[in-house]
Amino acid sequence: MGPDTRTLVQQLLKGNRRAAARLMSLAETLSPEAHTAIKQIYPHTGKAHIIGVTGPPGSGKSTLVDKLIHEFRQQKKRVGVVAVDPSSPFTGGALLGDRIRMSRFATDKGVFIRSMGSRGSLGGLAWATHDVVRILDALGKEIVIVETVGAGQAEVDIIKLAETVVLLTVPRLGDDIQTIKAGIMEIGDIFVINKADLDGADRLYVEIQTALNLGEREQSWEPPILKTVASSGEGVEELARAIQDHHTHLVESGEIKQNLERRCAAQLETIVEQSFIRKLFVQAEEREHFHQLVQKVCTRRLDPYTAAELLILRLIQPRIESDSS
Amino acid sequence: MVSEQERKIRVLVAKPGLDGHDRGAKVVARALRDAGFEVIYTGLRQTPEQVAEAALQEDVDAVGLSILSGAHMRLTEEIMKLLKERDMGDILVVLGGIIPEEDYEPLKKLGVKAVFGPGTPTSEIIDFIKSHVK
Ligand SMILES: Nc1nc2c(ncn2[C@@H]2O[C@H](COP(=O)(O)OP(=O)(O)O)[C@@H](O)[C@H]2O)c(=O)[nH]1
Ligand SMILES: [Mg+2]
């Protein structure tokens, strides 16, 4: 038996790393107790600059994050890192190797690195990532970097979480355009061509530039396209500066407020949506009711809109509804 | 999904010391992953401080050390001490590698719960961890 949640939160707020780590594990259970902890932590968050680093597997994200930590540490900033890698959908297991590239900061007390499996979430960004970031924020980290594999949904999820999104691509010989899928361009605040030491970086640069010009971006921020060689550190200083510039831009233009509102709204939406879904599928009685309605919809005794209304009504007024059904 | 999840077993697989062979450690890491664990792999040539800090930050349930360099007594003693300092003295620590049999007892005195020699079936390691994590 360890200390209770309240004690852990108090320790966290005093900067205790062990308490932070234990709260992160608790957060990953997504249990009511985890939510109790986050409720206590939330008022102490909102100070960190959250940076998403996303891109395909093997594109050099972890190597780049290591170099970014170095840059921010030079500026005496405290840094938190959350590195998310996919969990196996079959066994739930995961091999999390991002720390390998950041070993030199393992004993730096100004740096806290946490590895996470994506667990149930398809696409890549475990919901608990939000809470783990909050814990790092409450621990006093001024910069929190979230590394995620850019695969479908995760790329879109990252904008619910990060203020600044860094999108990584790499030149791949023989690869035709389609380097960055449609719909993904919009979420990048900074584009990075890593492995710029390889052939094809210039062509990739032109492709991204063209794609950015084609897209209708209303924002006042023009996403820079930077070339880096993460393994040698080339271009990383410029990247750190671009990240800082983006943050300054958000503050000075006032967009930081809209950005925050957008993220809060997205998070709240997800929580409500998932709470409903959870109620539907976790409680046997509700599941049964759901399946009855599915049957009625299938046999055309009920239309799906009415069925959905009935479900929602029942979930928000469980006692009244359960007598009549 | 925001729905509740069971607590996953998290294991740190670390290679302290100076030898540069991590094939065995990687085989074990993959087997543990396939058994449904979350395995945090730290890579080669970790100092005892790096291992203990990683164990703390990752809040693991177990630490698996792979040591081939012959320095297992010194490294293990140091890591156990650093774990205790971090209030993690009671987590499961197991050892793998080429370890002379006469060192098994002294290692267990240090708090190591099991020593797995070369050729140990990974299923044995998996079962041991499953039944010994708190
Ligand atoms: N040639 C080259 N290799 C790199 C560069 N950056 C990273 N790598 C290598 O790419 C591989 C994958 O890097 P990693 O950071 O683990 O990628 P991640 O999966 O995106 O986190 C490693 O072998 C790195 O050494 C780079 O700029 N140029
Ligand atoms: Mg990585």
Coordinates of C-alpha atoms and ligand atoms in Angstrom, one line a residue:
Chain A
M1 CA 0.0 0.0 0.0
G2 CA 1.5 3.3 -1.0
P3 CA 0.5 6.8 0.0
D4 CA -3.1 7.9 -0.8
T5 CA -3.9 10.0 -3.8
R6 CA -4.2 13.3 -1.9
T7 CA -0.7 12.8 -0.4
L8 CA 0.7 12.0 -3.8
V9 CA -0.8 15.1 -5.2
Q10 CA 0.7 17.2 -2.4
Q11 CA 4.1 15.6 -3.0
L12 CA 3.8 16.2 -6.7
L13 CA 3.2 19.9 -6.2
K14 CA 6.3 20.1 -4.0
G15 CA 8.3 18.7 -7.0
N16 CA 8.5 15.0 -5.9
R17 CA 9.4 12.9 -9.0
R18 CA 8.4 9.6 -7.5
A19 CA 5.0 10.9 -6.7
A20 CA 4.7 12.3 -10.3
A21 CA 5.6 8.9 -11.7
R22 CA 3.1 7.1 -9.6
L23 CA 0.3 9.5 -10.4
M24 CA 1.1 8.9 -14.1
S25 CA 0.6 5.2 -13.6
L26 CA -2.7 6.0 -11.8
A27 CA -3.7 8.3 -14.7
E28 CA -3.2 5.5 -17.1
T29 CA -5.8 3.4 -15.4
L30 CA -8.5 6.0 -16.3
S31 CA -10.3 5.0 -13.1
P32 CA -12.5 7.2 -11.0
E33 CA -9.5 7.5 -8.6
A34 CA -7.4 8.7 -11.4
H35 CA -9.9 11.4 -12.2
T36 CA -10.0 12.4 -8.5
A37 CA -6.3 13.0 -8.7
I38 CA -6.5 15.0 -11.9
K39 CA -9.3 17.1 -10.4
Q40 CA -6.9 18.1 -7.7
I41 CA -4.0 18.7 -10.1
Y42 CA -5.8 20.6 -12.7
P43 CA -5.8 24.0 -11.0
H44 CA -2.0 23.8 -10.8
T45 CA -1.6 23.3 -14.6
G46 CA -1.6 25.6 -17.6
K47 CA 1.9 26.9 -17.3
A48 CA 3.9 24.6 -19.6
H49 CA 4.4 25.2 -23.3
I50 CA 3.3 21.9 -24.8
I51 CA 5.0 20.9 -28.0
G52 CA 4.0 17.9 -30.1
V53 CA 6.6 16.1 -32.2
T54 CA 5.0 13.8 -34.7
G55 CA 6.1 11.8 -37.7
P56 CA 6.5 8.3 -39.1
P57 CA 8.3 5.6 -37.2
G58 CA 12.1 5.8 -37.6
S59 CA 12.0 9.4 -38.9
G60 CA 14.2 10.5 -36.0
K61 CA 11.7 11.9 -33.6
S62 CA 13.4 10.6 -30.4
T63 CA 16.8 11.7 -31.7
L64 CA 15.5 15.1 -32.4
V65 CA 13.7 15.3 -29.0
D66 CA 17.0 14.5 -27.3
K67 CA 18.6 17.4 -29.1
L68 CA 15.7 19.7 -28.3
I69 CA 16.0 18.8 -24.6
H70 CA 19.6 19.9 -24.9
E71 CA 18.7 23.2 -26.4
F72 CA 16.0 24.0 -23.8
R73 CA 18.3 22.9 -20.9
Q74 CA 20.9 25.4 -22.2
Q75 CA 18.2 28.0 -21.7
K76 CA 17.8 26.6 -18.1
K77 CA 14.3 25.5 -18.8
R78 CA 12.8 22.5 -17.1
V79 CA 11.7 19.9 -19.6
G80 CA 9.2 17.0 -19.5
V81 CA 8.9 14.5 -22.2
V82 CA 6.1 12.0 -23.0
A83 CA 7.1 9.5 -25.6
V84 CA 4.1 7.5 -26.9
D85 CA 4.7 4.3 -28.9
P86 CA 2.1 1.9 -30.2
S87 CA 0.8 -1.0 -28.1
S88 CA 0.1 -4.3 -29.7
P89 CA -3.7 -4.4 -30.4
F90 CA -3.5 -8.2 -29.7
T91 CA -1.5 -8.6 -26.5
G92 CA -1.6 -5.0 -25.2
G93 CA 2.1 -5.2 -24.8
A94 CA 4.5 -2.6 -26.0
L95 CA 8.2 -2.2 -26.5
L96 CA 9.1 1.4 -25.6
G97 CA 12.5 2.3 -26.7
D98 CA 12.5 6.1 -27.0
R99 CA 14.5 6.6 -23.8
I100 CA 17.5 5.0 -25.6
R101 CA 18.1 8.2 -27.5
M102 CA 17.7 10.4 -24.5
S103 CA 19.8 8.5 -22.0
R104 CA 22.1 11.4 -21.3
F105 CA 19.3 13.2 -19.6
A106 CA 18.2 10.3 -17.4
T107 CA 20.0 11.7 -14.4
D108 CA 19.3 15.4 -15.1
K109 CA 16.9 16.5 -12.4
G110 CA 15.6 19.2 -14.7
V111 CA 14.3 16.6 -17.1
F112 CA 11.6 14.0 -16.7
I113 CA 11.0 11.4 -19.4
R114 CA 8.0 9.1 -19.4
S115 CA 7.3 6.4 -22.0
M116 CA 3.7 5.3 -22.7
G117 CA 2.0 2.6 -24.8
S118 CA -0.9 3.9 -26.9
R119 CA -3.0 1.2 -25.1
G120 CA -6.6 1.0 -26.3
S121 CA -6.5 4.0 -28.6
L122 CA -6.2 3.2 -32.2
G123 CA -4.0 5.6 -34.1
G124 CA -1.6 6.3 -31.4
L125 CA -2.3 8.8 -28.7
A126 CA -3.5 7.3 -25.5
W127 CA -6.1 9.4 -23.8
A128 CA -4.1 9.4 -20.6
T129 CA -1.4 11.3 -22.4
H130 CA -3.4 14.5 -21.6
D131 CA -3.2 13.7 -17.9
V132 CA 0.4 12.7 -18.0
V133 CA 1.2 16.0 -19.6
R134 CA -0.8 17.8 -16.9
I135 CA 1.2 16.0 -14.2
L136 CA 4.5 17.2 -15.8
D137 CA 3.0 20.7 -16.0
A138 CA 2.1 20.6 -12.3
L139 CA 5.6 19.2 -11.5
G140 CA 6.9 22.5 -12.8
K141 CA 8.1 21.6 -16.3
E142 CA 8.2 24.7 -18.4
I143 CA 8.4 22.8 -21.6
V144 CA 6.6 19.5 -22.2
I145 CA 7.4 17.6 -25.4
V146 CA 5.0 14.9 -26.6
E147 CA 6.5 12.5 -29.1
T148 CA 3.9 10.5 -31.0
V149 CA 4.0 8.3 -34.1
G150 CA 2.2 10.1 -36.8
A151 CA -0.2 7.5 -38.0
G152 CA -3.7 8.5 -38.8
Q153 CA -5.7 9.6 -35.8
A154 CA -2.7 10.4 -33.6
E155 CA -1.7 13.2 -35.8
V156 CA -5.1 14.8 -35.5
D157 CA -5.3 14.0 -31.7
I158 CA -2.1 15.9 -31.1
I159 CA -3.7 19.2 -31.8
K160 CA -6.1 18.6 -28.9
L161 CA -3.1 18.5 -26.7
A162 CA -0.2 20.6 -28.1
E163 CA 0.1 24.3 -28.6
T164 CA 2.9 23.9 -31.1
V165 CA 2.9 20.9 -33.5
V166 CA 6.2 20.0 -35.2
L167 CA 5.6 17.6 -38.1
L168 CA 8.6 15.5 -39.2
T169 CA 9.1 14.0 -42.6
V170 CA 12.2 12.4 -44.1
P171 CA 13.3 12.2 -47.7
R172 CA 12.7 8.7 -49.0
L173 CA 14.4 7.8 -52.2
G174 CA 12.0 6.7 -54.9
D175 CA 9.0 7.8 -53.0
D176 CA 6.6 9.8 -55.0
I177 CA 4.9 12.8 -53.6
Q178 CA 2.2 11.9 -51.0
T179 CA 4.9 12.5 -48.4
I180 CA 2.5 14.2 -46.2
K181 CA -1.1 13.1 -46.5
A182 CA -3.9 15.5 -47.2
G183 CA -5.4 16.8 -44.0
I184 CA -2.2 16.5 -42.2
M185 CA -0.7 19.7 -43.6
E186 CA -3.2 21.8 -41.7
I187 CA -2.0 20.6 -38.3
G188 CA 1.7 21.5 -38.6
D189 CA 2.9 24.7 -37.1
I190 CA 6.5 23.9 -38.0
F191 CA 7.6 21.4 -40.7
V192 CA 10.9 19.6 -40.3
I193 CA 12.7 17.7 -42.9
N194 CA 14.9 15.4 -40.8
K195 CA 17.7 13.3 -42.2
A196 CA 18.5 16.2 -44.4
D197 CA 21.8 14.5 -45.0
L198 CA 20.1 12.0 -47.2
D199 CA 19.3 12.6 -50.9
G200 CA 16.0 14.1 -51.7
A201 CA 15.7 16.7 -49.0
D202 CA 15.6 19.6 -51.5
R203 CA 12.8 17.9 -53.5
L204 CA 10.9 17.3 -50.3
Y205 CA 11.3 20.9 -49.4
V206 CA 9.7 22.0 -52.6
E207 CA 6.9 19.5 -52.2
I208 CA 6.0 20.7 -48.8
Q209 CA 6.2 24.3 -49.9
T210 CA 3.9 23.7 -52.8
A211 CA 1.4 21.8 -50.6
L212 CA 1.5 24.6 -48.1
N213 CA 0.8 27.2 -50.8
L214 CA -2.1 25.2 -52.2
G215 CA -3.8 24.9 -48.8
E216 CA -6.0 27.7 -47.7
R217 CA -4.5 28.7 -44.5
E218 CA -6.2 31.6 -42.8
Q219 CA -3.8 31.8 -39.9
S220 CA -1.4 34.6 -39.5
W221 CA 1.4 32.2 -38.8
E222 CA 3.3 31.0 -41.8
P223 CA 4.7 27.5 -40.9
P224 CA 8.4 27.5 -41.5
I225 CA 10.0 24.5 -43.2
L226 CA 13.3 23.5 -41.6
K227 CA 15.9 21.0 -42.4
T228 CA 17.6 19.1 -39.7
V229 CA 20.1 16.3 -39.2
A230 CA 19.0 15.1 -35.7
S231 CA 21.8 12.6 -35.4
S232 CA 24.4 15.4 -35.6
G233 CA 22.3 18.2 -34.2
E234 CA 22.4 20.3 -37.4
G235 CA 19.5 22.7 -37.6
V236 CA 18.2 21.9 -34.1
E237 CA 19.1 25.4 -32.8
E238 CA 17.0 26.9 -35.5
L239 CA 14.2 24.5 -34.7
A240 CA 14.2 25.4 -31.1
R241 CA 14.1 29.1 -32.1
A242 CA 11.2 28.4 -34.5
I243 CA 9.3 26.7 -31.6
Q244 CA 10.0 29.7 -29.4
D245 CA 8.9 32.1 -32.2
H246 CA 5.7 30.2 -32.6
H247 CA 4.9 30.5 -29.0
T248 CA 5.7 34.2 -29.1
H249 CA 3.5 34.6 -32.1
L250 CA 0.6 32.9 -30.2
V251 CA 1.0 35.2 -27.3
E252 CA 1.4 38.4 -29.2
S253 CA -1.4 37.7 -31.7
G254 CA -3.7 36.6 -28.9
E255 CA -4.1 33.3 -30.7
I256 CA -2.9 31.6 -27.6
K257 CA -6.4 32.2 -26.1
Q258 CA -8.2 30.7 -29.1
N259 CA -5.8 27.9 -29.2
L260 CA -6.4 27.1 -25.6
E261 CA -10.2 27.3 -26.0
R262 CA -10.1 25.1 -29.0
R263 CA -8.1 22.5 -27.1
C264 CA -10.2 22.7 -24.0
A265 CA -13.4 22.3 -26.1
A266 CA -11.9 19.3 -27.9
Q267 CA -10.9 17.7 -24.6
L268 CA -14.2 18.3 -23.0
E269 CA -16.0 16.9 -26.0
T270 CA -13.9 13.8 -26.0
I271 CA -14.5 13.2 -22.3
V272 CA -18.3 13.6 -22.6
E273 CA -18.4 11.4 -25.7
Q274 CA -16.3 8.7 -24.1
S275 CA -18.2 8.9 -20.8
F276 CA -21.4 8.2 -22.7
I277 CA -19.9 5.4 -24.7
R278 CA -18.4 4.0 -21.6
K279 CA -21.8 4.0 -19.8
L280 CA -23.3 2.3 -22.8
F281 CA -20.8 -0.5 -23.1
V282 CA -19.5 -1.0 -19.6
Q283 CA -22.7 -1.5 -17.7
A284 CA -24.4 -4.7 -18.7
E285 CA -27.9 -3.3 -18.2
E286 CA -27.2 -0.4 -20.5
R287 CA -25.5 -2.7 -23.1
E288 CA -28.6 -4.8 -23.1
H289 CA -30.8 -1.7 -23.6
F290 CA -28.5 -0.6 -26.4
H291 CA -28.8 -3.9 -28.2
Q292 CA -32.6 -3.9 -27.9
L293 CA -32.6 -0.5 -29.7
V294 CA -30.2 -1.8 -32.3
Q295 CA -32.6 -4.6 -33.1
K296 CA -35.5 -2.1 -33.4
V297 CA -33.5 0.0 -35.8
C298 CA -32.5 -3.0 -37.9
T299 CA -36.0 -4.2 -38.2
R300 CA -37.2 -0.7 -39.0
R301 CA -39.4 -0.5 -35.9
L302 CA -37.4 2.6 -34.9
D303 CA -35.2 5.1 -36.8
P304 CA -31.7 5.6 -35.6
Y305 CA -32.3 9.3 -34.6
T306 CA -35.1 8.4 -32.3
A307 CA -33.0 5.5 -30.9
A308 CA -30.1 7.8 -30.2
E309 CA -32.5 10.3 -28.5
L310 CA -33.8 7.5 -26.3
L311 CA -30.3 6.4 -25.4
I312 CA -29.2 9.9 -24.4
L313 CA -32.3 10.6 -22.5
R314 CA -31.9 7.4 -20.6
L315 CA -28.3 8.1 -19.8
I316 CA -28.9 11.5 -18.4
Q317 CA -32.1 10.5 -16.5
P318 CA -31.3 6.9 -15.6
R319 CA -33.9 6.4 -12.9
I320 CA -36.9 7.9 -14.7
E321 CA -36.2 5.9 -17.9
S322 CA -35.4 2.5 -16.5
D323 CA -39.0 2.0 -15.2
S324 CA -40.7 2.5 -18.5
S325 CA -38.3 0.5 -20.8
Chain B
M1 CA -11.0 5.5 -25.0
V2 CA -11.6 7.1 -21.7
S3 CA -12.9 3.9 -20.2
E4 CA -11.1 2.2 -17.3
Q5 CA -8.1 0.0 -17.9
E6 CA -6.4 -2.6 -15.9
R7 CA -3.0 -1.8 -14.5
K8 CA -0.4 -3.1 -17.0
I9 CA 2.8 -4.7 -15.8
R10 CA 5.7 -2.3 -16.6
V11 CA 9.2 -3.7 -16.8
L12 CA 12.5 -1.8 -17.3
V13 CA 15.0 -3.8 -19.2
A14 CA 18.4 -2.3 -18.7
K15 CA 21.9 -3.0 -19.7
P16 CA 24.2 -1.5 -17.1
G17 CA 28.0 -1.8 -17.5
L18 CA 30.3 -1.5 -20.4
D19 CA 29.8 -4.6 -22.5
G20 CA 28.3 -4.0 -25.8
H21 CA 26.1 -7.0 -26.3
D22 CA 22.4 -6.5 -26.1
R23 CA 21.0 -9.4 -28.1
G24 CA 19.9 -11.4 -25.1
A25 CA 18.3 -8.3 -23.5
K26 CA 16.4 -7.6 -26.7
V27 CA 15.2 -11.1 -27.0
V28 CA 13.8 -10.9 -23.5
A29 CA 12.4 -7.5 -24.0
R30 CA 10.4 -8.7 -27.1
A31 CA 9.2 -11.8 -25.3
L32 CA 7.9 -9.7 -22.4
R33 CA 6.2 -7.4 -24.8
D34 CA 4.6 -10.4 -26.5
A35 CA 3.4 -11.5 -23.1
G36 CA 1.5 -8.3 -22.8
F37 CA 3.9 -6.3 -20.7
E38 CA 4.9 -2.7 -21.3
V39 CA 8.7 -2.9 -21.7
I40 CA 10.9 0.1 -21.3
Y41 CA 14.2 -0.5 -22.9
T42 CA 17.0 1.8 -22.0
G43 CA 19.8 0.6 -24.4
L44 CA 23.4 -0.1 -23.8
R45 CA 26.0 1.1 -21.3
Q46 CA 23.7 2.5 -18.6
T47 CA 25.2 3.8 -15.4
P48 CA 23.5 2.6 -12.2
E49 CA 22.1 6.2 -11.7
Q50 CA 20.6 6.1 -15.2
V51 CA 18.9 2.7 -14.5
A52 CA 17.5 3.8 -11.1
E53 CA 16.2 7.1 -12.5
A54 CA 14.6 5.4 -15.4
A55 CA 12.9 3.0 -13.0
L56 CA 11.6 5.9 -11.0
Q57 CA 10.4 8.0 -13.8
E58 CA 8.8 5.1 -15.6
D59 CA 7.3 3.8 -12.3
V60 CA 8.0 0.2 -13.3
D61 CA 6.9 -2.9 -11.4
A62 CA 10.1 -4.8 -12.2
V63 CA 13.6 -4.2 -13.3
G64 CA 15.5 -6.7 -15.4
L65 CA 19.2 -6.2 -15.6
S66 CA 21.3 -7.9 -18.2
I67 CA 25.0 -8.0 -17.3
L68 CA 27.6 -9.8 -19.2
S69 CA 30.7 -7.8 -18.2
G70 CA 31.5 -9.7 -15.0
A71 CA 30.9 -6.6 -12.9
H72 CA 27.5 -7.8 -11.8
M73 CA 28.2 -7.7 -8.0
R74 CA 29.3 -4.1 -8.0
L75 CA 26.6 -2.9 -10.5
T76 CA 23.8 -4.7 -8.8
E77 CA 24.8 -3.5 -5.3
E78 CA 25.0 0.1 -6.6
I79 CA 21.6 -0.1 -8.4
M80 CA 19.9 -1.7 -5.3
K81 CA 21.2 1.1 -3.2
L82 CA 20.0 3.8 -5.6
L83 CA 16.6 2.2 -5.8
K84 CA 16.3 2.2 -2.0
E85 CA 17.3 5.9 -1.9
R86 CA 14.4 6.5 -4.3
D87 CA 11.9 4.6 -2.1
M88 CA 11.8 1.8 -4.6
G89 CA 13.6 -0.8 -2.5
D90 CA 10.7 -3.2 -2.8
I91 CA 10.3 -3.5 -6.5
L92 CA 11.1 -6.7 -8.2
V93 CA 14.7 -6.9 -9.5
V94 CA 15.9 -9.9 -11.6
L95 CA 19.2 -10.5 -13.3
G96 CA 20.2 -12.2 -16.5
G97 CA 23.5 -12.8 -18.1
I98 CA 26.6 -14.9 -17.5
I99 CA 26.8 -15.1 -13.7
P100 CA 28.9 -17.6 -11.9
E101 CA 26.8 -19.8 -9.7
E102 CA 28.6 -18.9 -6.5
D103 CA 27.4 -15.3 -6.9
Y104 CA 23.7 -16.3 -6.9
E105 CA 23.4 -16.3 -3.1
P106 CA 25.3 -13.0 -2.5
L107 CA 23.1 -11.4 -5.3
K108 CA 19.9 -12.6 -3.6
K109 CA 21.2 -11.1 -0.3
L110 CA 21.4 -7.8 -2.2
G111 CA 17.7 -8.2 -2.9
V112 CA 17.8 -9.7 -6.4
K113 CA 14.8 -12.1 -6.6
A114 CA 16.0 -14.3 -9.4
V115 CA 19.0 -14.9 -11.6
F116 CA 18.4 -16.3 -15.1
G117 CA 21.4 -17.9 -16.8
P118 CA 21.9 -18.1 -20.5
G119 CA 19.4 -20.3 -22.2
T120 CA 16.6 -19.7 -19.7
P121 CA 13.3 -20.1 -21.6
T122 CA 11.7 -16.7 -21.8
S123 CA 8.4 -18.3 -20.6
E124 CA 10.1 -19.0 -17.3
I125 CA 11.1 -15.3 -16.9
I126 CA 7.6 -14.2 -17.9
D127 CA 6.0 -16.5 -15.3
F128 CA 8.4 -15.4 -12.6
I129 CA 7.7 -11.7 -13.2
K130 CA 3.9 -12.3 -13.4
S131 CA 3.8 -14.1 -10.1
H132 CA 6.2 -11.8 -8.2
V133 CA 5.1 -8.3 -9.1
K134 CA 3.1 -6.6 -6.3
Ligands
LIG1 N1 21.0 9.7 -41.5 C1 20.3 10.2 -40.5 N2 19.8 9.3 -39.5 C2 19.1 9.8 -38.5 C3 18.9 11.2 -38.4 N3 18.1 11.3 -37.2 C4 17.9 10.1 -36.7 N4 18.5 9.2 -37.5 C5 18.5 7.7 -37.2 O1 17.3 7.2 -37.5 C6 17.0 6.1 -36.6 C7 15.6 6.2 -36.0 O2 15.7 7.3 -35.1 P1 14.7 7.5 -33.9 O3 15.0 8.8 -33.2 O4 14.6 6.4 -33.0 O5 13.3 7.7 -34.7 P2 11.8 7.7 -34.2 O6 11.3 6.3 -34.3 O7 11.1 8.6 -35.1 O8 11.8 8.1 -32.8 C8 18.1 6.0 -35.7 O9 19.0 5.0 -36.1 C9 18.8 7.4 -35.8 O10 20.2 7.3 -35.5 C10 19.4 12.1 -39.4 O11 19.1 13.3 -39.3 N5 20.1 11.5 -40.4
MG2 MG 10.9 7.3 -31.0

